[in-house]
mmCIF file of C-alpha atoms in Angstrom:
data_model
loop_
_atom_site.group_PDB
_atom_site.id
_atom_site.type_symbol
_atom_site.label_atom_id
_atom_site.label_comp_id
_atom_site.label_asym_id
_atom_site.label_seq_id
_atom_site.Cartn_x
_atom_site.Cartn_y
_atom_site.Cartn_z
ATOM 1 C CA MET A 4 0.808 27.483 -1.569
ATOM 2 C CA LYS A 5 1.420 23.761 -1.975
ATOM 3 C CA PHE A 6 4.076 21.651 -0.265
ATOM 4 C CA GLU A 7 5.189 18.030 -0.481
ATOM 5 C CA LEU A 8 6.763 15.752 2.108
ATOM 6 C CA VAL A 9 8.976 13.305 0.244
ATOM 7 C CA ASP A 10 11.073 10.507 1.702
ATOM 8 C CA ARG A 11 14.325 9.982 -0.232
ATOM 9 C CA GLN A 12 13.712 6.218 -0.230
ATOM 10 C CA GLY A 13 10.091 6.568 -1.404
ATOM 11 C CA TYR A 14 8.683 5.430 1.955
ATOM 12 C CA ILE A 15 5.189 6.531 2.973
ATOM 13 C CA PRO A 16 4.102 5.187 6.365
ATOM 14 C CA ASP A 17 0.765 3.456 6.851
ATOM 15 C CA LEU A 18 -1.611 6.074 8.196
ATOM 16 C CA ASN A 19 -4.111 5.282 10.913
ATOM 17 C CA TYR A 20 -7.101 7.448 10.114
ATOM 18 C CA GLY A 21 -9.080 8.782 13.056
ATOM 19 C CA ASP A 22 -12.706 8.136 13.897
ATOM 20 C CA GLN A 23 -15.476 9.372 11.615
ATOM 21 C CA GLY A 24 -15.316 13.149 11.346
ATOM 22 C CA LYS A 25 -11.685 13.144 12.531
ATOM 23 C CA GLU A 26 -10.083 10.940 9.874
ATOM 24 C CA LEU A 27 -7.462 13.585 9.097
ATOM 25 C CA SER A 28 -6.003 13.300 12.603
ATOM 26 C CA CYS A 29 -3.317 11.081 11.034
ATOM 27 C CA PHE A 30 -1.961 14.195 9.273
ATOM 28 C CA ILE A 31 -2.450 16.888 11.926
ATOM 29 C CA PRO A 32 -0.121 17.278 14.926
ATOM 30 C CA ASN A 33 -1.800 16.785 18.296
ATOM 31 C CA ASP A 34 -1.044 20.313 19.561
ATOM 32 C CA TYR A 35 -3.358 22.011 17.051
ATOM 33 C CA LYS A 36 -7.064 22.779 17.463
ATOM 34 C CA TRP A 37 -8.824 21.851 14.252
ATOM 35 C CA GLU A 38 -12.037 20.750 12.588
ATOM 36 C CA GLN A 39 -12.414 18.561 9.555
ATOM 37 C CA VAL A 40 -14.078 20.246 6.584
ATOM 38 C CA SER A 41 -14.053 17.302 4.166
ATOM 39 C CA PHE A 42 -12.702 13.774 3.790
ATOM 40 C CA GLU A 43 -12.865 11.397 0.841
ATOM 41 C CA ASN A 44 -10.613 8.573 -0.366
ATOM 42 C CA GLY A 45 -7.881 9.172 2.210
ATOM 43 C CA GLU A 46 -7.560 12.914 1.715
ATOM 44 C CA GLY A 47 -9.410 16.068 2.647
ATOM 45 C CA GLU A 48 -9.455 19.535 4.149
ATOM 46 C CA ALA A 49 -9.205 20.731 7.723
ATOM 47 C CA ARG A 50 -9.588 24.159 9.299
ATOM 48 C CA ILE A 51 -6.588 24.575 11.590
ATOM 49 C CA GLU A 52 -6.290 27.702 13.714
ATOM 50 C CA GLY A 53 -8.136 29.865 11.184
ATOM 51 C CA HIS A 54 -6.552 28.405 8.039
ATOM 52 C CA THR A 55 -7.854 25.743 5.672
ATOM 53 C CA TRP A 56 -5.308 23.099 4.676
ATOM 54 C CA HIS A 57 -5.777 20.287 2.146
ATOM 55 C CA PHE A 58 -3.979 16.976 2.819
ATOM 56 C CA PHE A 59 -3.529 14.550 -0.076
ATOM 57 C CA PHE A 60 -1.188 12.020 -1.662
ATOM 58 C CA THR A 61 1.182 12.709 -4.556
ATOM 59 C CA GLN A 62 3.234 10.307 -6.636
ATOM 60 C CA GLU A 63 6.269 11.011 -4.482
ATOM 61 C CA GLY A 64 4.763 11.493 -1.030
ATOM 62 C CA ILE A 65 2.233 13.546 0.901
ATOM 63 C CA GLY A 66 0.890 16.899 -0.280
ATOM 64 C CA ILE A 67 -0.199 19.764 1.942
ATOM 65 C CA GLN A 68 -1.786 22.855 0.450
ATOM 66 C CA LEU A 69 -2.862 26.082 2.105
ATOM 67 C CA ILE A 70 -6.338 26.662 0.668
ATOM 68 C CA ASP A 71 -7.560 29.610 2.732
ATOM 69 C CA GLY A 72 -5.724 32.037 4.981
ATOM 70 C CA ILE A 73 -2.343 33.691 5.131
ATOM 71 C CA VAL A 74 0.695 32.396 6.993
ATOM 72 C CA THR A 75 4.255 33.632 7.114
ATOM 73 C CA ALA A 76 7.043 31.468 5.716
ATOM 74 C CA LYS A 77 8.184 30.841 9.298
ATOM 75 C CA GLU A 78 4.688 29.736 10.384
ATOM 76 C CA ALA A 79 4.374 27.426 7.367
ATOM 77 C CA ASP A 80 7.833 25.973 8.028
ATOM 78 C CA LEU A 81 7.002 25.211 11.673
ATOM 79 C CA PHE A 82 3.638 23.668 10.755
ATOM 80 C CA LEU A 83 5.158 21.505 7.996
ATOM 81 C CA HIS A 84 7.954 20.260 10.256
ATOM 82 C CA LEU A 85 5.408 19.288 12.924
ATOM 83 C CA VAL A 86 3.238 17.515 10.324
ATOM 84 C CA LYS A 87 6.317 15.711 9.008
ATOM 85 C CA GLU A 88 7.249 14.552 12.514
ATOM 86 C CA HIS A 89 3.641 13.532 13.237
ATOM 87 C CA ILE A 90 3.434 11.379 10.096
ATOM 88 C CA PHE A 91 6.963 10.000 9.799
ATOM 89 C CA GLY A 92 8.017 10.026 13.467
ATOM 90 C CA GLU A 93 10.879 11.836 15.129
ATOM 91 C CA LYS A 94 13.582 10.303 12.910
ATOM 92 C CA THR A 95 12.710 12.211 9.760
ATOM 93 C CA GLN A 96 16.208 12.766 8.387
ATOM 94 C CA GLU A 97 15.298 11.208 5.032
ATOM 95 C CA VAL A 98 12.095 13.253 4.558
ATOM 96 C CA GLN A 99 12.390 16.502 2.638
ATOM 97 C CA ILE A 100 9.908 19.370 2.419
ATOM 98 C CA PHE A 101 9.403 20.916 -1.027
ATOM 99 C CA ILE A 102 7.385 23.841 -2.278
ATOM 100 C CA ALA A 103 5.408 22.340 -5.148
ATOM 101 C CA GLY A 104 3.643 23.957 -8.053
ATOM 102 C CA VAL A 105 3.596 24.765 -11.710
ATOM 103 C CA THR A 106 6.059 27.297 -13.061
ATOM 104 C CA PRO A 107 4.214 30.118 -14.879
ATOM 105 C CA LYS A 108 4.907 30.460 -18.607
#
């Protein structure tokens, strides 16, 4: 499942990538235990509490995709809200969370 964090004004904050091997710390809330799987050109994958998530940029904002593992809608919602707050700060009224994907034919 793929999600997007999109600011209504088109704002994407400058991200401060972590040290080598932890660059994705700019996307991942501090309360989670995680390990970085890959990182290239500002995006990559991290294993977070038994699930693999891909963090990347879209035309409208920031993309987050569950690559491996199963989460409930409630778990995904909580995780996405914490990521949103981590990236955009506590005043995230203008940032919306969307489920993104291609509609099957």
